[in-house]
Short mmCIF file of C-alpha atoms in Angstrom, two decimals:
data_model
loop_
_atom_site.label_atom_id
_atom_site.label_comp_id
_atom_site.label_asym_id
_atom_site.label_seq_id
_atom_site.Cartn_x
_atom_site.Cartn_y
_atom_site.Cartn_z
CA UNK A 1 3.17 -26.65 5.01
CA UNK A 2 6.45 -24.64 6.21
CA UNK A 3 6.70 -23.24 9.42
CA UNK A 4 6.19 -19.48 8.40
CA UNK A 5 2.55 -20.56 6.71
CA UNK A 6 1.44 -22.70 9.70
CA UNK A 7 2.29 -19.46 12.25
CA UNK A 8 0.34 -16.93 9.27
CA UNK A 9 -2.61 -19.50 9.84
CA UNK A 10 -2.40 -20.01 12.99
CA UNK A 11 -1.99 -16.51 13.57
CA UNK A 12 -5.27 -15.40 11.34
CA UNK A 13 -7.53 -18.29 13.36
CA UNK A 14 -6.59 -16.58 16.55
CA UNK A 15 -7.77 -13.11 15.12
CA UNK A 16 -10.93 -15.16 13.73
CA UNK A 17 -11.65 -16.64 16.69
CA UNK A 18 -12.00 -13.21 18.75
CA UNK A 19 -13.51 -11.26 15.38
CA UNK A 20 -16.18 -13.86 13.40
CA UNK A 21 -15.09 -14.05 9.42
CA UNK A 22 -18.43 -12.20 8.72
CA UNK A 23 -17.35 -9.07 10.63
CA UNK A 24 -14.17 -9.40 9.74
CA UNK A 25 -15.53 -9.01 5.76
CA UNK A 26 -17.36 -6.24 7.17
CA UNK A 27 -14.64 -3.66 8.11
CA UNK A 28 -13.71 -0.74 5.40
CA UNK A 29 -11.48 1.12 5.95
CA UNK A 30 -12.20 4.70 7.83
CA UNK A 31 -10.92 6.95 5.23
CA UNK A 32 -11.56 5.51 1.89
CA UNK A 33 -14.42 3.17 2.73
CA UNK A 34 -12.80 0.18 1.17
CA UNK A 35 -12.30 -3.19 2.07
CA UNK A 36 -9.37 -4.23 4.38
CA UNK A 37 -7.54 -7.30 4.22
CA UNK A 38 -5.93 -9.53 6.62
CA UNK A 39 -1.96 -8.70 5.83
CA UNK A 40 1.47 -10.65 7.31
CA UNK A 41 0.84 -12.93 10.29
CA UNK A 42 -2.48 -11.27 11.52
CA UNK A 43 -0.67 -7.79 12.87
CA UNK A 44 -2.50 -5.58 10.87
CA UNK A 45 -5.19 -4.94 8.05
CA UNK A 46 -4.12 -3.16 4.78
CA UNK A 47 -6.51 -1.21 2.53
CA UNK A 48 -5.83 -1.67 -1.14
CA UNK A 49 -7.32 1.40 -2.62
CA UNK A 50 -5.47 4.12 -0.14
CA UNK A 51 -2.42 1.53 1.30
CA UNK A 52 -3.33 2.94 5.01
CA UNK A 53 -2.15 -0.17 7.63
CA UNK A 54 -4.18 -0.07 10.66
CA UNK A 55 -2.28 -2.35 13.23
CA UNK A 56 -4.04 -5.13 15.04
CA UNK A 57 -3.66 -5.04 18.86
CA UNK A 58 -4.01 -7.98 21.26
CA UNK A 59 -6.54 -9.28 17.88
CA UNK A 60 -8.16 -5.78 18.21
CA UNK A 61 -7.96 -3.69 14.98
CA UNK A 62 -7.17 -0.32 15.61
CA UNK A 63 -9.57 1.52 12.68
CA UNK A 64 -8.23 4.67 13.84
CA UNK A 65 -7.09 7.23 10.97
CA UNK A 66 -4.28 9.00 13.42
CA UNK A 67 -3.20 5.19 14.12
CA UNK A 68 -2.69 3.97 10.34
CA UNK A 69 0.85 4.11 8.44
CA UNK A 70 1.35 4.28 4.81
CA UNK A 71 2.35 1.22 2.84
CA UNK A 72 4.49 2.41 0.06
CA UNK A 73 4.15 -0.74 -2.33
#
């Protein structure tokens, strides 16, 4: 395992450990109601369905509309 894989896994066990894997599958997102997923090293969770990025704060996600950017891809 490389170095940038280890800190992505490391990084996603640390926002596991303060948000349980069953909550975690439970947050939509606030403006499209879809599913968010865990994106880069644990800094934020991207919706697929509207590309809003809602950053992740001290393992906190911010689920806040006025917070989220815009993913262009």
């Amino acid at each position: 395992m490389d170095g940038e894989a280890f800190r992505f896994l490391a990084c996603r066990r640390r926002i596991l450990d303060m948000i349980p894997k069953d909550l975690l599958d439970l947050l939509v997102c606030p403006a499209c109601k879809k599913p968010l997923v865990l994106q880069g090293e644990g800094q934020s969770l991207k919706c697929g369905v509207c590309r809003r990025v809602y950053p992740v704060r001290d393992s906190i996600p911010i689920l806040l509309i006025d917070e989220a950017s815009l993913d262009p891809s």
